[in-house]
Amino acid sequence: MAITLVNPDGLPQVEVYRQVSIGTGSKLVFVAGQVARDGDGNRIGEGDLAAQAEQAYLNVGTALAAAGASLDDLAKVTVYVVDWTLDKMPVLLEGINRAFARLGGGSLAPVTLIGVAALAEPDLLIEVEATAVVG
């Protein structure tokens, strides 16, 4: 695998992701922000953060597969959530975990979660962009 994930001493030891991703592969894959739309552009999970998170991560998985990568090759993920509050974390993780289960795995790559006022369309609750390294 081209990615080594670590939580170095001196940084918080988080359980849901790793603080550092070390890529040693030869190909970088940058995935544009993915939202809750299926391949035909249909809305998925209107008003449902878990359903939208699942679809956004499924779309990331599809994009990675097109580049010969998978969720296990993730080096960095950025998640944008509309009107973020900490009480939304269990619902967000539910959707992400469902996507990882459907896609068969997933890394604990470094994640930055950013609360935003709005996304490109008013019905979107989440957008996920990703960077992967493939060996």
mmCIF file of N, CA and C in Angstrom, residues 7-125:
data_model
loop_
_atom_site.group_PDB
_atom_site.id
_atom_site.type_symbol
_atom_site.label_atom_id
_atom_site.label_comp_id
_atom_site.label_asym_id
_atom_site.label_seq_id
_atom_site.Cartn_x
_atom_site.Cartn_y
_atom_site.Cartn_z
ATOM 1 N N ASN A 7 -0.608 8.254 14.055
ATOM 2 C CA ASN A 7 -0.910 9.257 15.064
ATOM 3 C C ASN A 7 0.365 9.435 15.880
ATOM 4 N N PRO A 8 1.211 10.403 15.523
ATOM 5 C CA PRO A 8 2.495 10.533 16.208
ATOM 6 C C PRO A 8 2.333 10.996 17.647
ATOM 7 N N ASP A 9 3.295 10.605 18.472
ATOM 8 C CA ASP A 9 3.344 11.108 19.837
ATOM 9 C C ASP A 9 3.410 12.631 19.786
ATOM 10 N N GLY A 10 2.755 13.259 20.739
ATOM 11 C CA GLY A 10 2.755 14.716 20.793
ATOM 12 C C GLY A 10 1.542 15.347 20.142
ATOM 13 N N LEU A 11 0.726 14.526 19.428
ATOM 14 C CA LEU A 11 -0.534 15.002 18.849
ATOM 15 C C LEU A 11 -1.672 14.216 19.488
ATOM 16 N N PRO A 12 -2.883 14.761 19.494
ATOM 17 C CA PRO A 12 -4.014 14.014 20.049
ATOM 18 C C PRO A 12 -4.165 12.660 19.363
ATOM 19 N N GLN A 13 -4.444 11.644 20.156
ATOM 20 C CA GLN A 13 -4.592 10.284 19.635
ATOM 21 C C GLN A 13 -6.068 10.032 19.297
ATOM 22 N N VAL A 14 -6.485 10.499 18.143
ATOM 23 C CA VAL A 14 -7.872 10.407 17.710
ATOM 24 C C VAL A 14 -8.174 9.000 17.226
ATOM 25 N N GLU A 15 -9.394 8.543 17.478
ATOM 26 C CA GLU A 15 -9.748 7.183 17.063
ATOM 27 C C GLU A 15 -10.370 7.119 15.675
ATOM 28 N N VAL A 16 -11.059 8.163 15.238
ATOM 29 C CA VAL A 16 -11.786 8.088 13.967
ATOM 30 C C VAL A 16 -10.937 8.389 12.737
ATOM 31 N N TYR A 17 -9.745 8.924 12.920
ATOM 32 C CA TYR A 17 -8.841 9.146 11.797
ATOM 33 C C TYR A 17 -7.424 9.245 12.336
ATOM 34 N N ARG A 18 -6.454 9.286 11.439
ATOM 35 C CA ARG A 18 -5.057 9.444 11.813
ATOM 36 C C ARG A 18 -4.619 10.876 11.504
ATOM 37 N N GLN A 19 -3.676 11.379 12.274
ATOM 38 C CA GLN A 19 -3.224 12.762 12.125
ATOM 39 C C GLN A 19 -2.326 12.972 10.912
ATOM 40 N N VAL A 20 -1.616 11.928 10.518
ATOM 41 C CA VAL A 20 -0.623 12.068 9.448
ATOM 42 C C VAL A 20 -0.778 10.939 8.439
ATOM 43 N N SER A 21 -0.638 11.301 7.185
ATOM 44 C CA SER A 21 -0.664 10.338 6.085
ATOM 45 C C SER A 21 0.647 10.486 5.322
ATOM 46 N N ILE A 22 1.366 9.379 5.169
ATOM 47 C CA ILE A 22 2.641 9.406 4.456
ATOM 48 C C ILE A 22 2.465 8.620 3.162
ATOM 49 N N GLY A 23 2.539 9.314 2.040
ATOM 50 C CA GLY A 23 2.365 8.676 0.739
ATOM 51 C C GLY A 23 3.702 8.342 0.110
ATOM 52 N N THR A 24 3.833 7.095 -0.338
ATOM 53 C CA THR A 24 5.068 6.684 -0.997
ATOM 54 C C THR A 24 4.791 6.155 -2.401
ATOM 55 N N GLY A 25 3.588 6.356 -2.884
ATOM 56 C CA GLY A 25 3.227 5.868 -4.205
ATOM 57 C C GLY A 25 3.693 6.796 -5.308
ATOM 58 N N SER A 26 3.348 6.421 -6.517
ATOM 59 C CA SER A 26 3.823 7.167 -7.677
ATOM 60 C C SER A 26 2.727 7.958 -8.383
ATOM 61 N N LYS A 27 1.480 7.787 -7.953
ATOM 62 C CA LYS A 27 0.385 8.486 -8.630
ATOM 63 C C LYS A 27 -0.494 9.172 -7.596
ATOM 64 N N LEU A 28 -0.713 10.483 -7.765
ATOM 65 C CA LEU A 28 -1.629 11.242 -6.919
ATOM 66 C C LEU A 28 -2.979 11.323 -7.613
ATOM 67 N N VAL A 29 -4.042 11.169 -6.829
ATOM 68 C CA VAL A 29 -5.399 11.274 -7.360
ATOM 69 C C VAL A 29 -6.130 12.346 -6.554
ATOM 70 N N PHE A 30 -6.633 13.361 -7.229
ATOM 71 C CA PHE A 30 -7.376 14.440 -6.583
ATOM 72 C C PHE A 30 -8.834 14.327 -7.015
ATOM 73 N N VAL A 31 -9.724 14.171 -6.045
ATOM 74 C CA VAL A 31 -11.154 14.024 -6.336
ATOM 75 C C VAL A 31 -11.861 15.321 -5.970
ATOM 76 N N ALA A 32 -12.554 15.892 -6.944
ATOM 77 C CA ALA A 32 -13.338 17.101 -6.697
ATOM 78 C C ALA A 32 -14.413 16.827 -5.648
ATOM 79 N N GLY A 33 -14.906 17.879 -5.038
ATOM 80 C CA GLY A 33 -15.949 17.735 -4.035
ATOM 81 C C GLY A 33 -17.134 16.940 -4.561
ATOM 82 N N GLN A 34 -17.496 15.892 -3.819
ATOM 83 C CA GLN A 34 -18.609 15.028 -4.204
ATOM 84 C C GLN A 34 -19.792 15.290 -3.283
ATOM 85 N N VAL A 35 -20.982 15.279 -3.867
ATOM 86 C CA VAL A 35 -22.204 15.581 -3.120
ATOM 87 C C VAL A 35 -23.210 14.446 -3.277
ATOM 88 N N ALA A 36 -24.397 14.643 -2.741
ATOM 89 C CA ALA A 36 -25.434 13.606 -2.720
ATOM 90 C C ALA A 36 -26.240 13.591 -4.019
ATOM 91 N N ARG A 37 -25.571 13.253 -5.105
ATOM 92 C CA ARG A 37 -26.209 13.056 -6.415
ATOM 93 C C ARG A 37 -25.732 11.707 -6.934
ATOM 94 N N ASP A 38 -26.652 10.953 -7.543
ATOM 95 C CA ASP A 38 -26.237 9.682 -8.136
ATOM 96 C C ASP A 38 -25.667 9.944 -9.530
ATOM 97 N N GLY A 39 -25.303 8.883 -10.229
ATOM 98 C CA GLY A 39 -24.681 9.006 -11.535
ATOM 99 C C GLY A 39 -25.532 9.713 -12.574
ATOM 100 N N ASP A 40 -26.853 9.730 -12.354
ATOM 101 C CA ASP A 40 -27.759 10.421 -13.272
ATOM 102 C C ASP A 40 -28.058 11.841 -12.813
ATOM 103 N N GLY A 41 -27.433 12.260 -11.709
ATOM 104 C CA GLY A 41 -27.661 13.609 -11.198
ATOM 105 C C GLY A 41 -28.858 13.721 -10.275
ATOM 106 N N ASN A 42 -29.492 12.590 -9.943
ATOM 107 C CA ASN A 42 -30.658 12.623 -9.055
ATOM 108 C C ASN A 42 -30.250 12.921 -7.622
ATOM 109 N N ARG A 43 -31.087 13.697 -6.949
ATOM 110 C CA ARG A 43 -30.889 14.013 -5.544
ATOM 111 C C ARG A 43 -31.035 12.771 -4.689
ATOM 112 N N ILE A 44 -30.149 12.603 -3.716
ATOM 113 C CA ILE A 44 -30.225 11.483 -2.782
ATOM 114 C C ILE A 44 -30.322 12.052 -1.367
ATOM 115 N N GLY A 45 -31.265 11.558 -0.573
ATOM 116 C CA GLY A 45 -31.335 11.884 0.849
ATOM 117 C C GLY A 45 -31.648 13.322 1.179
ATOM 118 N N GLU A 46 -32.640 13.895 0.534
ATOM 119 C CA GLU A 46 -32.976 15.287 0.823
ATOM 120 C C GLU A 46 -33.266 15.469 2.314
ATOM 121 N N GLY A 47 -32.533 16.374 2.949
ATOM 122 C CA GLY A 47 -32.714 16.663 4.366
ATOM 123 C C GLY A 47 -32.124 15.619 5.312
ATOM 124 N N ASP A 48 -31.446 14.600 4.780
ATOM 125 C CA ASP A 48 -30.933 13.477 5.578
ATOM 126 C C ASP A 48 -29.406 13.454 5.490
ATOM 127 N N LEU A 49 -28.740 13.948 6.535
ATOM 128 C CA LEU A 49 -27.280 14.047 6.513
ATOM 129 C C LEU A 49 -26.618 12.686 6.346
ATOM 130 N N ALA A 50 -27.115 11.649 7.018
ATOM 131 C CA ALA A 50 -26.501 10.316 6.901
ATOM 132 C C ALA A 50 -26.590 9.807 5.465
ATOM 133 N N ALA A 51 -27.756 9.942 4.844
ATOM 134 C CA ALA A 51 -27.926 9.467 3.466
ATOM 135 C C ALA A 51 -27.047 10.269 2.509
ATOM 136 N N GLN A 52 -26.953 11.579 2.740
ATOM 137 C CA GLN A 52 -26.120 12.402 1.861
ATOM 138 C C GLN A 52 -24.639 12.095 2.056
ATOM 139 N N ALA A 53 -24.219 11.859 3.295
ATOM 140 C CA ALA A 53 -22.822 11.494 3.547
ATOM 141 C C ALA A 53 -22.495 10.172 2.866
ATOM 142 N N GLU A 54 -23.405 9.207 2.987
ATOM 143 C CA GLU A 54 -23.187 7.914 2.344
ATOM 144 C C GLU A 54 -23.009 8.087 0.843
ATOM 145 N N GLN A 55 -23.902 8.839 0.193
ATOM 146 C CA GLN A 55 -23.818 9.019 -1.257
ATOM 147 C C GLN A 55 -22.558 9.782 -1.649
ATOM 148 N N ALA A 56 -22.198 10.810 -0.901
ATOM 149 C CA ALA A 56 -20.988 11.567 -1.227
ATOM 150 C C ALA A 56 -19.757 10.668 -1.162
ATOM 151 N N TYR A 57 -19.672 9.830 -0.125
ATOM 152 C CA TYR A 57 -18.529 8.907 -0.019
ATOM 153 C C TYR A 57 -18.591 7.814 -1.088
ATOM 154 N N LEU A 58 -19.786 7.348 -1.443
ATOM 155 C CA LEU A 58 -19.897 6.388 -2.544
ATOM 156 C C LEU A 58 -19.382 7.014 -3.836
ATOM 157 N N ASN A 59 -19.696 8.289 -4.047
ATOM 158 C CA ASN A 59 -19.208 8.986 -5.235
ATOM 159 C C ASN A 59 -17.688 9.130 -5.210
ATOM 160 N N VAL A 60 -17.126 9.396 -4.025
ATOM 161 C CA VAL A 60 -15.665 9.436 -3.902
ATOM 162 C C VAL A 60 -15.094 8.076 -4.286
ATOM 163 N N GLY A 61 -15.728 6.998 -3.800
ATOM 164 C CA GLY A 61 -15.281 5.646 -4.144
ATOM 165 C C GLY A 61 -15.318 5.390 -5.637
ATOM 166 N N THR A 62 -16.373 5.854 -6.295
ATOM 167 C CA THR A 62 -16.496 5.694 -7.750
ATOM 168 C C THR A 62 -15.390 6.462 -8.472
ATOM 169 N N ALA A 63 -15.144 7.688 -8.026
ATOM 170 C CA ALA A 63 -14.092 8.500 -8.646
ATOM 171 C C ALA A 63 -12.722 7.853 -8.456
ATOM 172 N N LEU A 64 -12.465 7.359 -7.245
ATOM 173 C CA LEU A 64 -11.184 6.703 -6.984
ATOM 174 C C LEU A 64 -11.020 5.460 -7.850
ATOM 175 N N ALA A 65 -12.075 4.654 -7.968
ATOM 176 C CA ALA A 65 -12.016 3.431 -8.777
ATOM 177 C C ALA A 65 -11.671 3.759 -10.230
ATOM 178 N N ALA A 66 -12.200 4.880 -10.747
ATOM 179 C CA ALA A 66 -11.901 5.274 -12.122
ATOM 180 C C ALA A 66 -10.412 5.570 -12.312
ATOM 181 N N ALA A 67 -9.726 5.893 -11.201
ATOM 182 C CA ALA A 67 -8.295 6.182 -11.262
ATOM 183 C C ALA A 67 -7.447 5.002 -10.796
ATOM 184 N N GLY A 68 -8.098 3.846 -10.596
ATOM 185 C CA GLY A 68 -7.378 2.668 -10.139
ATOM 186 C C GLY A 68 -7.053 2.696 -8.657
ATOM 187 N N ALA A 69 -7.839 3.432 -7.886
ATOM 188 C CA ALA A 69 -7.613 3.575 -6.445
ATOM 189 C C ALA A 69 -8.864 3.147 -5.684
ATOM 190 N N SER A 70 -8.742 3.129 -4.359
ATOM 191 C CA SER A 70 -9.884 2.799 -3.493
ATOM 192 C C SER A 70 -9.821 3.676 -2.247
ATOM 193 N N LEU A 71 -10.807 3.518 -1.382
ATOM 194 C CA LEU A 71 -10.804 4.273 -0.127
ATOM 195 C C LEU A 71 -9.559 3.991 0.705
ATOM 196 N N ASP A 72 -8.980 2.815 0.542
ATOM 197 C CA ASP A 72 -7.768 2.471 1.289
ATOM 198 C C ASP A 72 -6.550 3.281 0.834
ATOM 199 N N ASP A 73 -6.654 3.955 -0.306
ATOM 200 C CA ASP A 73 -5.550 4.766 -0.825
ATOM 201 C C ASP A 73 -5.677 6.239 -0.439
ATOM 202 N N LEU A 74 -6.707 6.574 0.341
ATOM 203 C CA LEU A 74 -6.911 7.970 0.717
ATOM 204 C C LEU A 74 -5.741 8.496 1.539
ATOM 205 N N ALA A 75 -5.277 9.682 1.161
ATOM 206 C CA ALA A 75 -4.222 10.351 1.910
ATOM 207 C C ALA A 75 -4.785 11.507 2.729
ATOM 208 N N LYS A 76 -5.882 12.138 2.246
ATOM 209 C CA LYS A 76 -6.465 13.295 2.916
ATOM 210 C C LYS A 76 -7.885 13.486 2.434
ATOM 211 N N VAL A 77 -8.777 13.790 3.362
ATOM 212 C CA VAL A 77 -10.178 14.046 3.044
ATOM 213 C C VAL A 77 -10.580 15.365 3.688
ATOM 214 N N THR A 78 -11.353 16.157 2.967
ATOM 215 C CA THR A 78 -11.950 17.368 3.526
ATOM 216 C C THR A 78 -13.460 17.237 3.381
ATOM 217 N N VAL A 79 -14.161 17.442 4.493
ATOM 218 C CA VAL A 79 -15.619 17.303 4.534
ATOM 219 C C VAL A 79 -16.212 18.658 4.910
ATOM 220 N N TYR A 80 -17.127 19.128 4.106
ATOM 221 C CA TYR A 80 -17.837 20.379 4.357
ATOM 222 C C TYR A 80 -19.269 20.027 4.730
ATOM 223 N N VAL A 81 -19.734 20.507 5.892
ATOM 224 C CA VAL A 81 -21.091 20.210 6.346
ATOM 225 C C VAL A 81 -21.804 21.526 6.628
ATOM 226 N N VAL A 82 -23.009 21.657 6.075
ATOM 227 C CA VAL A 82 -23.811 22.863 6.265
ATOM 228 C C VAL A 82 -24.314 22.918 7.709
ATOM 229 N N ASP A 83 -24.190 24.098 8.306
ATOM 230 C CA ASP A 83 -24.677 24.357 9.669
ATOM 231 C C ASP A 83 -24.177 23.322 10.670
ATOM 232 N N TRP A 84 -22.881 23.033 10.636
ATOM 233 C CA TRP A 84 -22.289 21.999 11.488
ATOM 234 C C TRP A 84 -22.433 22.326 12.969
ATOM 235 N N THR A 85 -22.852 21.310 13.729
ATOM 236 C CA THR A 85 -22.798 21.319 15.182
ATOM 237 C C THR A 85 -22.347 19.931 15.608
ATOM 238 N N LEU A 86 -21.710 19.849 16.746
ATOM 239 C CA LEU A 86 -21.134 18.586 17.199
ATOM 240 C C LEU A 86 -22.180 17.482 17.358
ATOM 241 N N ASP A 87 -23.423 17.835 17.645
ATOM 242 C CA ASP A 87 -24.458 16.804 17.806
ATOM 243 C C ASP A 87 -24.780 16.088 16.493
ATOM 244 N N LYS A 88 -24.296 16.600 15.373
ATOM 245 C CA LYS A 88 -24.506 15.938 14.082
ATOM 246 C C LYS A 88 -23.483 14.826 13.819
ATOM 247 N N MET A 89 -22.443 14.734 14.661
ATOM 248 C CA MET A 89 -21.369 13.770 14.436
ATOM 249 C C MET A 89 -21.865 12.328 14.323
ATOM 250 N N PRO A 90 -22.742 11.827 15.223
ATOM 251 C CA PRO A 90 -23.189 10.430 15.084
ATOM 252 C C PRO A 90 -23.895 10.160 13.756
ATOM 253 N N VAL A 91 -24.685 11.104 13.287
ATOM 254 C CA VAL A 91 -25.406 10.938 12.018
ATOM 255 C C VAL A 91 -24.415 10.949 10.856
ATOM 256 N N LEU A 92 -23.450 11.854 10.906
ATOM 257 C CA LEU A 92 -22.424 11.915 9.866
ATOM 258 C C LEU A 92 -21.642 10.603 9.812
ATOM 259 N N LEU A 93 -21.202 10.122 10.964
ATOM 260 C CA LEU A 93 -20.436 8.877 11.005
ATOM 261 C C LEU A 93 -21.266 7.677 10.552
ATOM 262 N N GLU A 94 -22.557 7.695 10.834
ATOM 263 C CA GLU A 94 -23.444 6.615 10.370
ATOM 264 C C GLU A 94 -23.405 6.510 8.852
ATOM 265 N N GLY A 95 -23.537 7.645 8.181
ATOM 266 C CA GLY A 95 -23.511 7.644 6.720
ATOM 267 C C GLY A 95 -22.172 7.238 6.164
ATOM 268 N N ILE A 96 -21.088 7.735 6.752
ATOM 269 C CA ILE A 96 -19.748 7.382 6.297
ATOM 270 C C ILE A 96 -19.510 5.886 6.491
ATOM 271 N N ASN A 97 -19.889 5.362 7.641
ATOM 272 C CA ASN A 97 -19.691 3.933 7.916
ATOM 273 C C ASN A 97 -20.490 3.058 6.957
ATOM 274 N N ARG A 98 -21.694 3.481 6.596
ATOM 275 C CA ARG A 98 -22.489 2.714 5.618
ATOM 276 C C ARG A 98 -21.781 2.683 4.267
ATOM 277 N N ALA A 99 -21.222 3.817 3.848
ATOM 278 C CA ALA A 99 -20.507 3.858 2.569
ATOM 279 C C ALA A 99 -19.281 2.958 2.622
ATOM 280 N N PHE A 100 -18.505 3.041 3.708
ATOM 281 C CA PHE A 100 -17.314 2.198 3.830
ATOM 282 C C PHE A 100 -17.704 0.727 3.795
ATOM 283 N N ALA A 101 -18.805 0.356 4.450
ATOM 284 C CA ALA A 101 -19.257 -1.037 4.433
ATOM 285 C C ALA A 101 -19.630 -1.472 3.021
ATOM 286 N N ARG A 102 -20.305 -0.617 2.280
ATOM 287 C CA ARG A 102 -20.705 -0.952 0.913
ATOM 288 C C ARG A 102 -19.506 -1.038 -0.023
ATOM 289 N N LEU A 103 -18.493 -0.211 0.225
ATOM 290 C CA LEU A 103 -17.322 -0.177 -0.647
ATOM 291 C C LEU A 103 -16.230 -1.143 -0.206
ATOM 292 N N GLY A 104 -16.423 -1.777 0.932
ATOM 293 C CA GLY A 104 -15.462 -2.780 1.377
ATOM 294 C C GLY A 104 -14.180 -2.219 1.925
ATOM 295 N N GLY A 105 -14.272 -1.387 2.915
ATOM 296 C CA GLY A 105 -13.058 -0.897 3.568
ATOM 297 C C GLY A 105 -13.056 0.592 3.714
ATOM 298 N N GLY A 106 -11.890 1.120 3.759
ATOM 299 C CA GLY A 106 -11.725 2.555 3.926
ATOM 300 C C GLY A 106 -10.638 2.835 4.926
ATOM 301 N N SER A 107 -9.925 3.898 4.694
ATOM 302 C CA SER A 107 -8.801 4.236 5.560
ATOM 303 C C SER A 107 -9.235 5.216 6.632
ATOM 304 N N LEU A 108 -8.380 5.388 7.599
ATOM 305 C CA LEU A 108 -8.561 6.394 8.640
ATOM 306 C C LEU A 108 -7.697 7.600 8.307
ATOM 307 N N ALA A 109 -7.723 7.981 7.045
ATOM 308 C CA ALA A 109 -6.891 9.072 6.556
ATOM 309 C C ALA A 109 -7.190 10.364 7.313
ATOM 310 N N PRO A 110 -6.224 11.278 7.356
ATOM 311 C CA PRO A 110 -6.474 12.567 7.973
ATOM 312 C C PRO A 110 -7.710 13.229 7.351
ATOM 313 N N VAL A 111 -8.539 13.788 8.229
ATOM 314 C CA VAL A 111 -9.795 14.419 7.802
ATOM 315 C C VAL A 111 -9.865 15.818 8.396
ATOM 316 N N THR A 112 -10.266 16.765 7.570
ATOM 317 C CA THR A 112 -10.602 18.095 8.054
ATOM 318 C C THR A 112 -12.094 18.280 7.832
ATOM 319 N N LEU A 113 -12.828 18.600 8.897
ATOM 320 C CA LEU A 113 -14.264 18.833 8.814
ATOM 321 C C LEU A 113 -14.495 20.323 8.985
ATOM 322 N N ILE A 114 -15.175 20.913 8.019
ATOM 323 C CA ILE A 114 -15.407 22.358 8.027
ATOM 324 C C ILE A 114 -16.906 22.628 7.977
ATOM 325 N N GLY A 115 -17.402 23.374 8.944
ATOM 326 C CA GLY A 115 -18.789 23.813 8.920
ATOM 327 C C GLY A 115 -18.924 25.014 8.005
ATOM 328 N N VAL A 116 -19.926 24.975 7.146
ATOM 329 C CA VAL A 116 -20.148 26.059 6.190
ATOM 330 C C VAL A 116 -21.598 26.524 6.262
ATOM 331 N N ALA A 117 -21.851 27.732 5.799
ATOM 332 C CA ALA A 117 -23.206 28.277 5.793
ATOM 333 C C ALA A 117 -24.052 27.623 4.702
ATOM 334 N N ALA A 118 -23.436 27.314 3.566
ATOM 335 C CA ALA A 118 -24.170 26.737 2.441
ATOM 336 C C ALA A 118 -23.184 26.118 1.467
ATOM 337 N N LEU A 119 -23.718 25.256 0.603
ATOM 338 C CA LEU A 119 -22.940 24.680 -0.490
ATOM 339 C C LEU A 119 -23.504 25.200 -1.808
ATOM 340 N N ALA A 120 -23.092 24.633 -2.928
ATOM 341 C CA ALA A 120 -23.446 25.155 -4.246
ATOM 342 C C ALA A 120 -24.945 25.135 -4.535
ATOM 343 N N GLU A 121 -25.666 24.186 -3.932
ATOM 344 C CA GLU A 121 -27.109 24.084 -4.148
ATOM 345 C C GLU A 121 -27.789 24.019 -2.786
ATOM 346 N N PRO A 122 -28.971 24.596 -2.657
ATOM 347 C CA PRO A 122 -29.599 24.725 -1.338
ATOM 348 C C PRO A 122 -29.965 23.407 -0.649
ATOM 349 N N ASP A 123 -30.141 22.325 -1.396
ATOM 350 C CA ASP A 123 -30.529 21.059 -0.764
ATOM 351 C C ASP A 123 -29.335 20.216 -0.331
ATOM 352 N N LEU A 124 -28.125 20.654 -0.616
ATOM 353 C CA LEU A 124 -26.932 19.892 -0.259
ATOM 354 C C LEU A 124 -26.541 20.163 1.184
ATOM 355 N N LEU A 125 -26.268 19.086 1.937
ATOM 356 C CA LEU A 125 -25.867 19.198 3.332
ATOM 357 C C LEU A 125 -24.397 18.896 3.531
#
